Amino acid sequence: MGDFKSPALQGTGNVKNVAPAPFTPSGTLHFTISVSDLDRAIEFYTNIVGASLWRRITYSAFMAVGDNFFVLSNIGYHRRPNNTGHCLIHNAFIVQGDQFDIAVAHIEANDIEIVRYEDEGHTSFVGRHAYFQDPFGN
């Protein structure tokens, strides 16, 4: 097969250099959300979104929601993915139906604007959807 092309794989003994083929992931381990202030982000995602802090390192915090994880990272060059009031680039968290109205009330009680709301008319996923931004435009 030859050597790997990626420098990060040079010299590794844990990855076999095999013939390439399509593959299918079995799920999502985590995703990362860029932030410019890790302490403020942990506070927001804990107090507003209801996530819990699982583990923290210098520039990242590993957060848990149910059986899923996401990472908040501040590596010094955050760029807002959305302009104020926009929500096309987003992360979606599941809130059970009986908790949805409570979640919306909690978000608004914390002076966070719901920038978009969709009732049962979402084109891809069932249920109600409320979009809002964290302090970093996510």
PDB file of C-alpha atoms in Angstrom:
ATOM      1  CA  MET A   1       0.000   0.000   0.000  1.00  0.00           C
ATOM      2  CA  GLY A   2       2.879   2.408   0.566  1.00  0.00           C
ATOM      3  CA  ASP A   3       3.200   5.177   3.143  1.00  0.00           C
ATOM      4  CA  PHE A   4       0.367   7.353   4.381  1.00  0.00           C
ATOM      5  CA  LYS A   5      -0.001  10.764   2.720  1.00  0.00           C
ATOM      6  CA  SER A   6      -0.878  12.618   5.935  1.00  0.00           C
ATOM      7  CA  PRO A   7       2.098  13.633   8.086  1.00  0.00           C
ATOM      8  CA  ALA A   8       0.011  12.939  11.218  1.00  0.00           C
ATOM      9  CA  LEU A   9      -0.084   9.249  10.265  1.00  0.00           C
ATOM     10  CA  GLN A  10       3.621   8.858   9.539  1.00  0.00           C
ATOM     11  CA  GLY A  11       5.158   6.341  11.893  1.00  0.00           C
ATOM     12  CA  THR A  12       1.921   5.264  13.562  1.00  0.00           C
ATOM     13  CA  GLY A  13       1.569   1.624  14.440  1.00  0.00           C
ATOM     14  CA  ASN A  14      -2.138   1.825  15.276  1.00  0.00           C
ATOM     15  CA  VAL A  15      -3.566   2.374  11.772  1.00  0.00           C
ATOM     16  CA  LYS A  16      -3.186  -0.217   9.059  1.00  0.00           C
ATOM     17  CA  ASN A  17      -2.475   1.045   5.560  1.00  0.00           C
ATOM     18  CA  VAL A  18      -5.172  -0.892   3.671  1.00  0.00           C
ATOM     19  CA  ALA A  19      -6.945  -0.527   0.344  1.00  0.00           C
ATOM     20  CA  PRO A  20      -9.369   2.432   0.402  1.00  0.00           C
ATOM     21  CA  ALA A  21     -13.122   1.774   0.315  1.00  0.00           C
ATOM     22  CA  PRO A  22     -16.319   3.632   1.256  1.00  0.00           C
ATOM     23  CA  PHE A  23     -17.247   3.369   4.936  1.00  0.00           C
ATOM     24  CA  THR A  24     -20.269   4.135   7.099  1.00  0.00           C
ATOM     25  CA  PRO A  25     -19.970   5.905  10.477  1.00  0.00           C
ATOM     26  CA  SER A  26     -22.079   4.394  13.256  1.00  0.00           C
ATOM     27  CA  GLY A  27     -22.947   7.694  14.942  1.00  0.00           C
ATOM     28  CA  THR A  28     -21.620  11.018  16.161  1.00  0.00           C
ATOM     29  CA  LEU A  29     -19.133  10.973  19.039  1.00  0.00           C
ATOM     30  CA  HIS A  30     -19.175  14.752  19.541  1.00  0.00           C
ATOM     31  CA  PHE A  31     -19.075  18.043  17.686  1.00  0.00           C
ATOM     32  CA  THR A  32     -17.147  21.173  18.589  1.00  0.00           C
ATOM     33  CA  ILE A  33     -18.555  24.661  19.071  1.00  0.00           C
ATOM     34  CA  SER A  34     -16.108  27.545  18.743  1.00  0.00           C
ATOM     35  CA  VAL A  35     -16.267  30.161  21.500  1.00  0.00           C
ATOM     36  CA  SER A  36     -14.143  33.135  22.533  1.00  0.00           C
ATOM     37  CA  ASP A  37     -14.619  32.850  26.316  1.00  0.00           C
ATOM     38  CA  LEU A  38     -14.663  29.321  27.737  1.00  0.00           C
ATOM     39  CA  ASP A  39     -15.956  30.248  31.201  1.00  0.00           C
ATOM     40  CA  ARG A  40     -18.826  32.258  29.735  1.00  0.00           C
ATOM     41  CA  ALA A  41     -19.620  29.434  27.299  1.00  0.00           C
ATOM     42  CA  ILE A  42     -19.705  26.811  30.058  1.00  0.00           C
ATOM     43  CA  GLU A  43     -22.056  29.042  32.046  1.00  0.00           C
ATOM     44  CA  PHE A  44     -24.329  29.571  29.021  1.00  0.00           C
ATOM     45  CA  TYR A  45     -24.520  25.928  27.959  1.00  0.00           C
ATOM     46  CA  THR A  46     -24.995  24.769  31.560  1.00  0.00           C
ATOM     47  CA  ASN A  47     -27.527  27.362  32.706  1.00  0.00           C
ATOM     48  CA  ILE A  48     -29.419  28.044  29.461  1.00  0.00           C
ATOM     49  CA  VAL A  49     -29.167  24.851  27.384  1.00  0.00           C
ATOM     50  CA  GLY A  50     -29.137  22.468  30.372  1.00  0.00           C
ATOM     51  CA  ALA A  51     -25.937  20.626  29.458  1.00  0.00           C
ATOM     52  CA  SER A  52     -23.558  19.431  32.135  1.00  0.00           C
ATOM     53  CA  LEU A  53     -19.807  19.898  32.272  1.00  0.00           C
ATOM     54  CA  TRP A  54     -18.193  16.488  31.851  1.00  0.00           C
ATOM     55  CA  ARG A  55     -14.506  17.422  31.722  1.00  0.00           C
ATOM     56  CA  ARG A  56     -12.413  20.542  31.172  1.00  0.00           C
ATOM     57  CA  ILE A  57      -8.928  21.083  29.825  1.00  0.00           C
ATOM     58  CA  THR A  58      -7.109  24.372  29.243  1.00  0.00           C
ATOM     59  CA  TYR A  59      -8.884  25.423  26.020  1.00  0.00           C
ATOM     60  CA  SER A  60     -11.867  23.050  25.830  1.00  0.00           C
ATOM     61  CA  ALA A  61     -14.817  21.891  27.898  1.00  0.00           C
ATOM     62  CA  PHE A  62     -16.498  18.573  27.201  1.00  0.00           C
ATOM     63  CA  MET A  63     -20.238  18.913  27.742  1.00  0.00           C
ATOM     64  CA  ALA A  64     -22.918  16.223  28.047  1.00  0.00           C
ATOM     65  CA  VAL A  65     -26.571  16.298  27.011  1.00  0.00           C
ATOM     66  CA  GLY A  66     -28.285  12.979  27.653  1.00  0.00           C
ATOM     67  CA  ASP A  67     -26.000  10.289  26.250  1.00  0.00           C
ATOM     68  CA  ASN A  68     -24.385  12.696  23.768  1.00  0.00           C
ATOM     69  CA  PHE A  69     -21.435  15.042  23.946  1.00  0.00           C
ATOM     70  CA  PHE A  70     -20.221  18.296  22.466  1.00  0.00           C
ATOM     71  CA  VAL A  71     -17.070  20.309  23.042  1.00  0.00           C
ATOM     72  CA  LEU A  72     -16.702  24.033  23.633  1.00  0.00           C
ATOM     73  CA  SER A  73     -13.304  25.226  22.398  1.00  0.00           C
ATOM     74  CA  ASN A  74     -11.519  28.541  22.656  1.00  0.00           C
ATOM     75  CA  ILE A  75      -8.356  28.374  20.595  1.00  0.00           C
ATOM     76  CA  GLY A  76      -7.993  32.094  20.060  1.00  0.00           C
ATOM     77  CA  TYR A  77      -9.562  32.733  16.656  1.00  0.00           C
ATOM     78  CA  HIS A  78     -13.331  32.308  17.006  1.00  0.00           C
ATOM     79  CA  ARG A  79     -15.411  33.541  14.081  1.00  0.00           C
ATOM     80  CA  ARG A  80     -19.155  34.028  14.404  1.00  0.00           C
ATOM     81  CA  PRO A  81     -20.920  31.498  12.170  1.00  0.00           C
ATOM     82  CA  ASN A  82     -24.055  33.665  11.994  1.00  0.00           C
ATOM     83  CA  ASN A  83     -24.838  37.334  11.832  1.00  0.00           C
ATOM     84  CA  THR A  84     -27.028  38.644  14.631  1.00  0.00           C
ATOM     85  CA  GLY A  85     -30.522  37.240  14.244  1.00  0.00           C
ATOM     86  CA  HIS A  86     -29.515  34.509  11.792  1.00  0.00           C
ATOM     87  CA  CYS A  87     -29.537  30.788  12.528  1.00  0.00           C
ATOM     88  CA  LEU A  88     -28.768  28.786   9.388  1.00  0.00           C
ATOM     89  CA  ILE A  89     -25.463  27.490  10.804  1.00  0.00           C
ATOM     90  CA  HIS A  90     -26.604  25.822  14.024  1.00  0.00           C
ATOM     91  CA  ASN A  91     -26.490  22.887  16.392  1.00  0.00           C
ATOM     92  CA  ALA A  92     -29.759  21.230  17.367  1.00  0.00           C
ATOM     93  CA  PHE A  93     -30.508  19.873  20.833  1.00  0.00           C
ATOM     94  CA  ILE A  94     -33.535  17.697  21.546  1.00  0.00           C
ATOM     95  CA  VAL A  95     -36.040  18.854  24.151  1.00  0.00           C
ATOM     96  CA  GLN A  96     -38.916  16.492  24.909  1.00  0.00           C
ATOM     97  CA  GLY A  97     -42.329  17.889  23.986  1.00  0.00           C
ATOM     98  CA  ASP A  98     -43.546  18.324  27.558  1.00  0.00           C
ATOM     99  CA  GLN A  99     -40.444  20.463  28.284  1.00  0.00           C
ATOM    100  CA  PHE A 100     -40.529  22.633  25.155  1.00  0.00           C
ATOM    101  CA  ASP A 101     -42.708  25.461  26.527  1.00  0.00           C
ATOM    102  CA  ILE A 102     -40.633  25.524  29.718  1.00  0.00           C
ATOM    103  CA  ALA A 103     -37.440  25.733  27.650  1.00  0.00           C
ATOM    104  CA  VAL A 104     -38.764  28.669  25.605  1.00  0.00           C
ATOM    105  CA  ALA A 105     -39.887  30.478  28.772  1.00  0.00           C
ATOM    106  CA  HIS A 106     -36.461  29.877  30.370  1.00  0.00           C
ATOM    107  CA  ILE A 107     -34.611  31.200  27.322  1.00  0.00           C
ATOM    108  CA  GLU A 108     -36.725  34.351  27.152  1.00  0.00           C
ATOM    109  CA  ALA A 109     -36.535  34.869  30.952  1.00  0.00           C
ATOM    110  CA  ASN A 110     -32.762  35.054  30.503  1.00  0.00           C
ATOM    111  CA  ASP A 111     -33.138  37.844  27.914  1.00  0.00           C
ATOM    112  CA  ILE A 112     -32.174  35.639  24.983  1.00  0.00           C
ATOM    113  CA  GLU A 113     -34.100  36.329  21.801  1.00  0.00           C
ATOM    114  CA  ILE A 114     -35.733  33.464  19.929  1.00  0.00           C
ATOM    115  CA  VAL A 115     -34.671  34.484  16.422  1.00  0.00           C
ATOM    116  CA  ARG A 116     -36.763  31.874  14.614  1.00  0.00           C
ATOM    117  CA  TYR A 117     -39.615  29.569  15.558  1.00  0.00           C
ATOM    118  CA  GLU A 118     -41.107  26.744  13.528  1.00  0.00           C
ATOM    119  CA  ASP A 119     -44.211  24.819  14.486  1.00  0.00           C
ATOM    120  CA  GLU A 120     -44.876  21.361  13.022  1.00  0.00           C
ATOM    121  CA  GLY A 121     -44.011  22.730   9.562  1.00  0.00           C
ATOM    122  CA  HIS A 122     -40.249  21.988   9.602  1.00  0.00           C
ATOM    123  CA  THR A 123     -39.237  20.394   6.321  1.00  0.00           C
ATOM    124  CA  SER A 124     -36.974  17.638   7.710  1.00  0.00           C
ATOM    125  CA  PHE A 125     -37.690  16.918  11.376  1.00  0.00           C
ATOM    126  CA  VAL A 126     -40.953  16.667  13.309  1.00  0.00           C
ATOM    127  CA  GLY A 127     -41.759  18.808  16.303  1.00  0.00           C
ATOM    128  CA  ARG A 128     -41.422  22.426  17.248  1.00  0.00           C
ATOM    129  CA  HIS A 129     -38.123  24.258  16.735  1.00  0.00           C
ATOM    130  CA  ALA A 130     -36.846  27.378  18.488  1.00  0.00           C
ATOM    131  CA  TYR A 131     -33.610  28.962  17.327  1.00  0.00           C
ATOM    132  CA  PHE A 132     -31.490  31.298  19.447  1.00  0.00           C
ATOM    133  CA  GLN A 133     -27.861  32.365  19.585  1.00  0.00           C
ATOM    134  CA  ASP A 134     -25.269  31.830  22.266  1.00  0.00           C
ATOM    135  CA  PRO A 135     -23.097  34.859  23.169  1.00  0.00           C
ATOM    136  CA  PHE A 136     -20.698  33.906  20.349  1.00  0.00           C
ATOM    137  CA  GLY A 137     -23.170  33.787  17.448  1.00  0.00           C
ATOM    138  CA  ASN A 138     -23.652  30.023  17.467  1.00  0.00           C
TER     139      ASN A 138
END
